[in-house]
């Protein structure tokens, strides 16, 4: 199949591109590189040994996207094109609503115009909100969000469900990620956030490589075994393989359907720090700070539906997640800049 990765030069998109290429699919990437690097696309070509068509294009730009659809016989879209910083979304909410919802509407309009019926959407566990009990299961209703980023994911899922109800030929797979970490085992690809990292693992790895002085742990008094937040972390290559299964499922499926992608096992912030130190031999200085607004004490996935329907399970353990992260960061201390 010819797969369009909207926002495909980012962390998850680039790793998914490798999995798709390794499985024999052709990949087209559209990215404006606002939060990614063209070097990531070069590394995808290098690691996979396969050609990749890449357009520098804003997915909100309908004319640019129509040209991409016109020039390529697209069979399926994987939609990664979104701003993703929780804290940043609170600071610039209008930009988040404009970008994230516009990319979705533009892609749906292009799909309708060019007869493309299959979509895999990069959603998030944040759609469960804080009203649902853990572990989160797909049978639960979407909750509410404490930040605009989460609301955009909730709204986009609703848009896709409404579009699928209106068009019986439309197939949409909603992938609700938990917390992806790790990197490609080659060490040539990994997470390279712009500015100060929002997520735990890239911050830890930047402390380990000397780019940051120490890690601040947001809160040490949560009702968890060690007082720090617990999350469901999964290896980015497991997540990438989940997208491969979702693309193939979408081709034989109609309607909108959601799947959790996680391990079902939560780890605390302190457990992640210790696991990284054990896997790499590098000490991570840290200090306990104040809680961060909007953080839940803990959540994790019930991923049994993905195993049952998509035949997908997370295979890589926490040691491998930490080791591959360090393999990437230690060989690329400044990310894709080098």
mmCIF file of C-alpha atoms in Angstrom:
data_model
loop_
_atom_site.group_PDB
_atom_site.id
_atom_site.type_symbol
_atom_site.label_atom_id
_atom_site.label_comp_id
_atom_site.label_asym_id
_atom_site.label_seq_id
_atom_site.Cartn_x
_atom_site.Cartn_y
_atom_site.Cartn_z
ATOM 1 C CA UNK A 1 0.000 0.000 0.000
ATOM 2 C CA UNK A 2 0.942 3.641 -0.444
ATOM 3 C CA UNK A 3 0.771 5.185 3.031
ATOM 4 C CA UNK A 4 0.727 8.933 3.649
ATOM 5 C CA UNK A 5 2.222 9.860 7.023
ATOM 6 C CA UNK A 6 0.890 13.315 7.885
ATOM 7 C CA UNK A 7 3.458 14.746 10.289
ATOM 8 C CA UNK A 8 5.585 11.698 9.590
ATOM 9 C CA UNK A 9 9.005 13.206 10.373
ATOM 10 C CA UNK A 10 8.346 13.345 14.113
ATOM 11 C CA UNK A 11 9.362 10.865 16.788
ATOM 12 C CA UNK A 12 6.547 8.346 16.383
ATOM 13 C CA UNK A 13 5.998 9.020 12.690
ATOM 14 C CA UNK A 14 9.603 8.354 11.695
ATOM 15 C CA UNK A 15 9.735 5.061 13.605
ATOM 16 C CA UNK A 16 6.395 4.042 12.106
ATOM 17 C CA UNK A 17 7.777 4.816 8.653
ATOM 18 C CA UNK A 18 10.558 2.262 9.205
ATOM 19 C CA UNK A 19 8.089 -0.418 10.311
ATOM 20 C CA UNK A 20 5.877 0.215 7.283
ATOM 21 C CA UNK A 21 8.817 0.171 4.884
ATOM 22 C CA UNK A 22 10.195 -3.024 6.437
ATOM 23 C CA UNK A 23 6.789 -4.632 5.838
ATOM 24 C CA UNK A 24 6.897 -3.735 2.136
ATOM 25 C CA UNK A 25 4.662 -0.663 2.077
ATOM 26 C CA UNK A 26 5.547 2.582 0.300
ATOM 27 C CA UNK A 27 5.707 5.723 2.440
ATOM 28 C CA UNK A 28 4.969 9.356 1.630
ATOM 29 C CA UNK A 29 5.720 11.912 4.354
ATOM 30 C CA UNK A 30 4.151 15.372 4.632
ATOM 31 C CA UNK A 31 5.626 17.552 7.374
ATOM 32 C CA UNK A 32 6.246 21.255 7.930
ATOM 33 C CA UNK A 33 9.168 20.431 10.294
ATOM 34 C CA UNK A 34 7.813 22.789 12.964
ATOM 35 C CA UNK A 35 8.702 20.224 15.627
ATOM 36 C CA UNK A 36 10.828 17.760 13.659
ATOM 37 C CA UNK A 37 13.886 17.623 11.408
ATOM 38 C CA UNK A 38 14.433 16.728 7.742
ATOM 39 C CA UNK A 39 17.403 14.701 9.000
ATOM 40 C CA UNK A 40 14.918 12.254 10.539
ATOM 41 C CA UNK A 41 13.622 11.476 7.043
ATOM 42 C CA UNK A 42 17.195 10.894 5.831
ATOM 43 C CA UNK A 43 17.692 8.485 8.741
ATOM 44 C CA UNK A 44 14.487 6.627 7.833
ATOM 45 C CA UNK A 45 15.911 6.070 4.351
ATOM 46 C CA UNK A 46 19.264 5.038 5.825
ATOM 47 C CA UNK A 47 17.864 2.592 8.402
ATOM 48 C CA UNK A 48 15.283 1.020 6.095
ATOM 49 C CA UNK A 49 17.353 1.049 2.912
ATOM 50 C CA UNK A 50 14.177 2.115 1.095
ATOM 51 C CA UNK A 51 13.163 5.274 -0.785
ATOM 52 C CA UNK A 52 10.761 7.687 0.906
ATOM 53 C CA UNK A 53 8.863 10.495 -0.802
ATOM 54 C CA UNK A 54 8.845 13.594 1.397
ATOM 55 C CA UNK A 55 7.022 16.914 1.044
ATOM 56 C CA UNK A 56 7.723 19.997 3.142
ATOM 57 C CA UNK A 57 4.087 20.925 3.618
ATOM 58 C CA UNK A 58 1.762 22.145 6.348
ATOM 59 C CA UNK A 59 -1.068 19.646 6.686
ATOM 60 C CA UNK A 60 -3.417 22.580 7.385
ATOM 61 C CA UNK A 61 -2.673 23.887 3.877
ATOM 62 C CA UNK A 62 -5.430 22.372 1.772
ATOM 63 C CA UNK A 63 -3.901 23.333 -1.583
ATOM 64 C CA UNK A 64 -0.582 21.737 -0.649
ATOM 65 C CA UNK A 65 -2.285 18.583 0.573
ATOM 66 C CA UNK A 66 -4.459 18.314 -2.528
ATOM 67 C CA UNK A 67 -1.302 18.400 -4.640
ATOM 68 C CA UNK A 68 0.162 15.542 -2.582
ATOM 69 C CA UNK A 69 -3.017 13.498 -2.988
ATOM 70 C CA UNK A 70 -3.061 14.259 -6.705
ATOM 71 C CA UNK A 71 0.571 13.192 -7.214
ATOM 72 C CA UNK A 72 0.326 9.981 -5.186
ATOM 73 C CA UNK A 73 -2.106 7.093 -5.309
ATOM 74 C CA UNK A 74 -2.710 7.013 -1.564
ATOM 75 C CA UNK A 75 -4.314 3.954 0.020
ATOM 76 C CA UNK A 76 -4.195 4.945 3.699
ATOM 77 C CA UNK A 77 -3.289 7.931 5.873
ATOM 78 C CA UNK A 78 -1.651 7.845 9.289
ATOM 79 C CA UNK A 79 -2.382 11.167 10.983
ATOM 80 C CA UNK A 80 0.421 12.374 13.312
ATOM 81 C CA UNK A 81 0.157 16.062 12.368
ATOM 82 C CA UNK A 82 -0.540 17.790 15.675
ATOM 83 C CA UNK A 83 1.047 20.053 18.240
ATOM 84 C CA UNK A 84 1.577 17.941 21.359
ATOM 85 C CA UNK A 85 2.816 19.895 24.380
ATOM 86 C CA UNK A 86 0.403 19.805 27.318
ATOM 87 C CA UNK A 87 1.895 22.863 29.027
ATOM 88 C CA UNK A 88 2.321 24.753 25.771
ATOM 89 C CA UNK A 89 -1.314 24.100 24.885
ATOM 90 C CA UNK A 90 -2.356 25.975 28.047
ATOM 91 C CA UNK A 91 -0.176 28.932 27.012
ATOM 92 C CA UNK A 92 -1.306 29.087 23.356
ATOM 93 C CA UNK A 93 -4.680 27.315 23.232
ATOM 94 C CA UNK A 94 -5.924 28.957 20.037
ATOM 95 C CA UNK A 95 -2.875 27.752 18.102
ATOM 96 C CA UNK A 96 -3.514 24.205 19.323
ATOM 97 C CA UNK A 97 -7.195 24.223 18.386
ATOM 98 C CA UNK A 98 -6.452 25.809 15.003
ATOM 99 C CA UNK A 99 -3.624 23.452 14.057
ATOM 100 C CA UNK A 100 -4.846 20.139 15.413
ATOM 101 C CA UNK A 101 -8.436 20.422 14.271
ATOM 102 C CA UNK A 102 -7.572 22.032 10.920
ATOM 103 C CA UNK A 103 -5.169 19.224 10.020
ATOM 104 C CA UNK A 104 -7.942 16.720 10.691
ATOM 105 C CA UNK A 105 -10.561 18.552 8.648
ATOM 106 C CA UNK A 106 -8.133 19.113 5.769
ATOM 107 C CA UNK A 107 -7.247 15.421 5.612
ATOM 108 C CA UNK A 108 -10.905 14.341 5.713
ATOM 109 C CA UNK A 109 -11.796 16.771 2.931
ATOM 110 C CA UNK A 110 -8.894 15.537 0.793
ATOM 111 C CA UNK A 111 -9.860 11.931 1.470
ATOM 112 C CA UNK A 112 -13.408 12.623 0.276
ATOM 113 C CA UNK A 113 -12.219 14.442 -2.842
ATOM 114 C CA UNK A 114 -9.685 11.798 -3.882
ATOM 115 C CA UNK A 115 -11.562 8.684 -2.780
ATOM 116 C CA UNK A 116 -9.245 7.613 0.040
ATOM 117 C CA UNK A 117 -11.130 5.530 2.607
ATOM 118 C CA UNK A 118 -8.620 4.392 5.222
ATOM 119 C CA UNK A 119 -7.290 6.428 8.159
ATOM 120 C CA UNK A 120 -5.227 5.617 11.258
ATOM 121 C CA UNK A 121 -5.326 8.420 13.824
ATOM 122 C CA UNK A 122 -2.663 9.173 16.423
ATOM 123 C CA UNK A 123 -4.844 9.655 19.486
ATOM 124 C CA UNK A 124 -3.919 9.520 23.162
ATOM 125 C CA UNK A 125 -4.812 8.013 26.525
ATOM 126 C CA UNK A 126 -5.608 11.573 27.582
ATOM 127 C CA UNK A 127 -9.078 11.130 26.034
ATOM 128 C CA UNK A 128 -10.080 9.039 29.073
ATOM 129 C CA UNK A 129 -9.785 12.107 31.318
ATOM 130 C CA UNK A 130 -9.810 11.733 35.081
ATOM 131 C CA UNK A 131 -13.376 10.417 35.376
ATOM 132 C CA UNK A 132 -12.645 6.837 34.347
ATOM 133 C CA UNK A 133 -11.214 4.100 36.602
ATOM 134 C CA UNK A 134 -7.915 2.407 35.778
ATOM 135 C CA UNK A 135 -6.932 0.477 33.792
ATOM 136 C CA UNK A 136 -8.440 2.342 30.865
ATOM 137 C CA UNK A 137 -10.470 0.260 28.410
ATOM 138 C CA UNK A 138 -11.940 1.226 25.037
ATOM 139 C CA UNK A 139 -15.478 0.522 26.291
ATOM 140 C CA UNK A 140 -15.243 3.584 28.568
ATOM 141 C CA UNK A 141 -16.701 6.918 27.543
ATOM 142 C CA UNK A 142 -14.320 9.697 26.667
ATOM 143 C CA UNK A 143 -13.750 11.967 29.639
ATOM 144 C CA UNK A 144 -12.955 15.666 29.921
ATOM 145 C CA UNK A 145 -9.543 17.303 29.772
ATOM 146 C CA UNK A 146 -7.691 19.779 31.967
ATOM 147 C CA UNK A 147 -5.747 21.180 28.993
ATOM 148 C CA UNK A 148 -6.381 22.181 25.347
ATOM 149 C CA UNK A 149 -4.100 19.450 23.948
ATOM 150 C CA UNK A 150 -6.340 16.786 25.479
ATOM 151 C CA UNK A 151 -9.486 18.502 24.264
ATOM 152 C CA UNK A 152 -8.142 18.526 20.691
ATOM 153 C CA UNK A 153 -7.683 14.740 20.841
ATOM 154 C CA UNK A 154 -11.203 14.319 22.220
ATOM 155 C CA UNK A 155 -12.668 16.595 19.539
ATOM 156 C CA UNK A 156 -10.712 14.913 16.736
ATOM 157 C CA UNK A 157 -11.900 11.459 17.778
ATOM 158 C CA UNK A 158 -15.476 12.782 17.722
ATOM 159 C CA UNK A 159 -14.957 14.308 14.265
ATOM 160 C CA UNK A 160 -13.670 10.997 12.904
ATOM 161 C CA UNK A 161 -16.549 9.046 14.439
ATOM 162 C CA UNK A 162 -19.096 11.462 12.967
ATOM 163 C CA UNK A 163 -17.413 11.302 9.543
ATOM 164 C CA UNK A 164 -17.450 7.491 9.638
ATOM 165 C CA UNK A 165 -21.152 7.463 10.525
ATOM 166 C CA UNK A 166 -21.889 9.739 7.575
ATOM 167 C CA UNK A 167 -19.772 7.744 5.118
ATOM 168 C CA UNK A 168 -20.259 3.961 5.409
ATOM 169 C CA UNK A 169 -17.147 3.352 3.286
ATOM 170 C CA UNK A 170 -14.836 5.227 5.651
ATOM 171 C CA UNK A 171 -12.505 3.203 7.889
ATOM 172 C CA UNK A 172 -10.882 4.963 10.864
ATOM 173 C CA UNK A 173 -8.677 3.303 13.487
ATOM 174 C CA UNK A 174 -8.171 5.456 16.586
ATOM 175 C CA UNK A 175 -4.937 4.494 18.346
ATOM 176 C CA UNK A 176 -4.863 5.649 21.954
ATOM 177 C CA UNK A 177 -1.193 5.741 22.929
ATOM 178 C CA UNK A 178 0.063 5.609 26.439
ATOM 179 C CA UNK A 179 3.706 6.760 26.992
ATOM 180 C CA UNK A 180 6.137 5.914 24.163
ATOM 181 C CA UNK A 181 9.847 5.949 24.982
ATOM 182 C CA UNK A 182 12.958 4.312 23.544
ATOM 183 C CA UNK A 183 14.499 4.585 20.103
ATOM 184 C CA UNK A 184 15.359 2.541 17.040
ATOM 185 C CA UNK A 185 17.952 -0.098 18.061
ATOM 186 C CA UNK A 186 20.384 1.192 15.422
ATOM 187 C CA UNK A 187 20.912 4.349 17.468
ATOM 188 C CA UNK A 188 20.296 6.419 14.340
ATOM 189 C CA UNK A 189 16.742 7.499 15.207
ATOM 190 C CA UNK A 190 15.141 8.659 18.426
ATOM 191 C CA UNK A 191 13.211 11.365 20.218
ATOM 192 C CA UNK A 192 14.576 14.865 19.580
ATOM 193 C CA UNK A 193 12.288 17.447 21.212
ATOM 194 C CA UNK A 194 12.706 21.116 20.417
ATOM 195 C CA UNK A 195 13.686 23.180 23.451
ATOM 196 C CA UNK A 196 13.139 21.853 26.965
ATOM 197 C CA UNK A 197 11.629 18.337 26.834
ATOM 198 C CA UNK A 198 8.042 17.991 28.055
ATOM 199 C CA UNK A 199 8.327 14.245 28.642
ATOM 200 C CA UNK A 200 10.262 12.270 31.225
ATOM 201 C CA UNK A 201 12.571 10.009 29.207
ATOM 202 C CA UNK A 202 14.083 12.612 26.844
ATOM 203 C CA UNK A 203 14.720 14.823 29.862
ATOM 204 C CA UNK A 204 16.472 11.953 31.657
ATOM 205 C CA UNK A 205 18.598 11.189 28.603
ATOM 206 C CA UNK A 206 19.562 14.852 28.183
ATOM 207 C CA UNK A 207 20.635 14.959 31.840
ATOM 208 C CA UNK A 208 22.634 11.763 31.238
ATOM 209 C CA UNK A 209 24.440 13.255 28.241
ATOM 210 C CA UNK A 210 25.175 16.532 30.021
ATOM 211 C CA UNK A 211 22.719 18.845 28.290
ATOM 212 C CA UNK A 212 20.682 19.360 31.488
ATOM 213 C CA UNK A 213 21.973 19.740 35.035
ATOM 214 C CA UNK A 214 19.360 17.625 36.796
ATOM 215 C CA UNK A 215 15.828 16.283 36.545
ATOM 216 C CA UNK A 216 12.971 17.850 38.475
ATOM 217 C CA UNK A 217 10.404 15.251 39.529
ATOM 218 C CA UNK A 218 6.978 16.891 39.596
ATOM 219 C CA UNK A 219 5.555 15.819 42.933
ATOM 220 C CA UNK A 220 6.638 13.249 45.491
ATOM 221 C CA UNK A 221 3.445 13.023 47.540
ATOM 222 C CA UNK A 222 1.013 11.270 45.211
ATOM 223 C CA UNK A 223 -1.000 8.289 46.529
ATOM 224 C CA UNK A 224 1.340 5.792 44.820
ATOM 225 C CA UNK A 225 3.869 3.342 46.310
ATOM 226 C CA UNK A 226 6.806 5.796 46.140
ATOM 227 C CA UNK A 227 4.865 9.076 45.922
ATOM 228 C CA UNK A 228 5.644 9.783 42.254
ATOM 229 C CA UNK A 229 3.317 9.480 39.263
ATOM 230 C CA UNK A 230 2.984 6.108 37.569
ATOM 231 C CA UNK A 231 2.533 5.704 33.812
ATOM 232 C CA UNK A 232 2.304 2.953 31.205
ATOM 233 C CA UNK A 233 5.511 3.209 29.141
ATOM 234 C CA UNK A 234 5.979 1.316 25.877
ATOM 235 C CA UNK A 235 8.821 1.078 23.398
ATOM 236 C CA UNK A 236 8.397 3.308 20.354
ATOM 237 C CA UNK A 237 9.148 0.355 18.052
ATOM 238 C CA UNK A 238 6.302 -1.620 19.647
ATOM 239 C CA UNK A 239 4.110 1.414 19.029
ATOM 240 C CA UNK A 240 5.334 1.633 15.420
ATOM 241 C CA UNK A 241 4.451 -2.032 14.894
ATOM 242 C CA UNK A 242 1.000 -1.283 16.305
ATOM 243 C CA UNK A 243 0.533 1.252 13.519
ATOM 244 C CA UNK A 244 1.487 -1.372 10.965
ATOM 245 C CA UNK A 245 -1.206 -3.695 12.305
ATOM 246 C CA UNK A 246 -3.705 -0.820 12.367
ATOM 247 C CA UNK A 247 -3.004 0.123 8.733
ATOM 248 C CA UNK A 248 -3.617 -3.443 7.622
ATOM 249 C CA UNK A 249 -6.745 -3.703 9.794
ATOM 250 C CA UNK A 250 -8.134 -0.430 8.397
ATOM 251 C CA UNK A 251 -7.968 -1.827 4.867
ATOM 252 C CA UNK A 252 -10.469 -4.554 5.782
ATOM 253 C CA UNK A 253 -12.608 -2.577 8.207
ATOM 254 C CA UNK A 254 -15.442 -0.029 8.107
ATOM 255 C CA UNK A 255 -16.453 2.557 10.661
ATOM 256 C CA UNK A 256 -14.448 4.085 13.513
ATOM 257 C CA UNK A 257 -12.866 1.872 16.157
ATOM 258 C CA UNK A 258 -10.509 2.646 19.058
ATOM 259 C CA UNK A 259 -7.577 0.609 20.386
ATOM 260 C CA UNK A 260 -5.285 1.146 23.367
ATOM 261 C CA UNK A 261 -1.578 0.674 22.724
ATOM 262 C CA UNK A 262 0.267 0.128 25.985
ATOM 263 C CA UNK A 263 1.874 -2.588 28.089
ATOM 264 C CA UNK A 264 -0.654 -2.683 30.910
ATOM 265 C CA UNK A 265 2.172 -2.238 33.453
ATOM 266 C CA UNK A 266 2.728 1.148 35.149
ATOM 267 C CA UNK A 267 6.106 2.432 36.334
ATOM 268 C CA UNK A 268 6.731 5.397 38.619
ATOM 269 C CA UNK A 269 9.075 8.265 37.823
ATOM 270 C CA UNK A 270 11.584 6.964 40.365
ATOM 271 C CA UNK A 271 11.366 3.447 38.910
ATOM 272 C CA UNK A 272 12.142 4.849 35.455
ATOM 273 C CA UNK A 273 15.163 6.735 36.822
ATOM 274 C CA UNK A 274 16.506 3.609 38.539
ATOM 275 C CA UNK A 275 15.875 1.460 35.451
ATOM 276 C CA UNK A 276 17.767 3.936 33.272
ATOM 277 C CA UNK A 277 20.696 4.029 35.701
ATOM 278 C CA UNK A 278 20.821 0.221 35.854
ATOM 279 C CA UNK A 279 20.600 -0.223 32.065
ATOM 280 C CA UNK A 280 23.205 2.431 31.233
ATOM 281 C CA UNK A 281 25.465 2.803 34.258
ATOM 282 C CA UNK A 282 24.861 6.566 34.207
ATOM 283 C CA UNK A 283 23.725 8.352 37.369
ATOM 284 C CA UNK A 284 20.792 10.754 37.065
ATOM 285 C CA UNK A 285 20.731 13.615 39.596
ATOM 286 C CA UNK A 286 17.185 14.677 40.449
ATOM 287 C CA UNK A 287 15.185 16.749 42.916
ATOM 288 C CA UNK A 288 11.560 16.445 43.984
ATOM 289 C CA UNK A 289 9.613 19.557 43.022
ATOM 290 C CA UNK A 290 6.017 20.708 43.173
ATOM 291 C CA UNK A 291 3.235 18.841 41.443
ATOM 292 C CA UNK A 292 2.502 19.826 37.853
ATOM 293 C CA UNK A 293 -1.027 20.996 37.120
ATOM 294 C CA UNK A 294 -3.121 18.394 35.316
ATOM 295 C CA UNK A 295 -0.997 15.341 36.193
ATOM 296 C CA UNK A 296 -2.963 12.312 37.346
ATOM 297 C CA UNK A 297 -1.393 10.082 40.026
ATOM 298 C CA UNK A 298 -1.407 7.007 37.800
ATOM 299 C CA UNK A 299 -2.966 5.330 34.772
ATOM 300 C CA UNK A 300 -2.283 2.414 32.506
ATOM 301 C CA UNK A 301 -3.826 0.501 29.625
ATOM 302 C CA UNK A 302 -6.021 -2.482 29.265
ATOM 303 C CA UNK A 303 -4.486 -3.501 25.931
ATOM 304 C CA UNK A 304 -6.326 -6.811 25.608
ATOM 305 C CA UNK A 305 -8.469 -5.600 22.690
ATOM 306 C CA UNK A 306 -5.401 -4.786 20.577
ATOM 307 C CA UNK A 307 -4.047 -8.255 21.290
ATOM 308 C CA UNK A 308 -7.351 -9.923 20.462
ATOM 309 C CA UNK A 309 -8.289 -7.939 17.330
ATOM 310 C CA UNK A 310 -5.015 -6.569 15.917
ATOM 311 C CA UNK A 311 -2.835 -9.471 17.132
ATOM 312 C CA UNK A 312 -0.546 -6.841 18.685
ATOM 313 C CA UNK A 313 1.242 -6.884 22.019
ATOM 314 C CA UNK A 314 4.160 -4.863 23.359
ATOM 315 C CA UNK A 315 7.221 -7.140 23.277
ATOM 316 C CA UNK A 316 10.099 -4.962 24.522
ATOM 317 C CA UNK A 317 10.735 -4.515 28.248
ATOM 318 C CA UNK A 318 11.766 -1.477 30.282
ATOM 319 C CA UNK A 319 15.460 -2.370 30.165
ATOM 320 C CA UNK A 320 15.337 -2.349 26.368
ATOM 321 C CA UNK A 321 13.471 0.965 26.371
ATOM 322 C CA UNK A 322 16.190 2.550 28.522
ATOM 323 C CA UNK A 323 19.091 0.951 26.662
ATOM 324 C CA UNK A 324 17.830 2.043 23.241
ATOM 325 C CA UNK A 325 17.148 5.565 24.501
ATOM 326 C CA UNK A 326 20.743 5.869 25.705
ATOM 327 C CA UNK A 327 22.136 4.302 22.535
ATOM 328 C CA UNK A 328 20.389 7.057 20.570
ATOM 329 C CA UNK A 329 21.185 9.965 22.905
ATOM 330 C CA UNK A 330 24.806 9.032 23.606
ATOM 331 C CA UNK A 331 25.568 8.792 19.881
ATOM 332 C CA UNK A 332 23.509 11.891 19.048
ATOM 333 C CA UNK A 333 23.980 14.195 22.060
ATOM 334 C CA UNK A 334 22.437 17.136 20.212
ATOM 335 C CA UNK A 335 19.814 15.056 18.460
ATOM 336 C CA UNK A 336 19.481 15.484 14.720
ATOM 337 C CA UNK A 337 21.519 18.714 14.734
ATOM 338 C CA UNK A 338 24.767 16.748 14.335
#
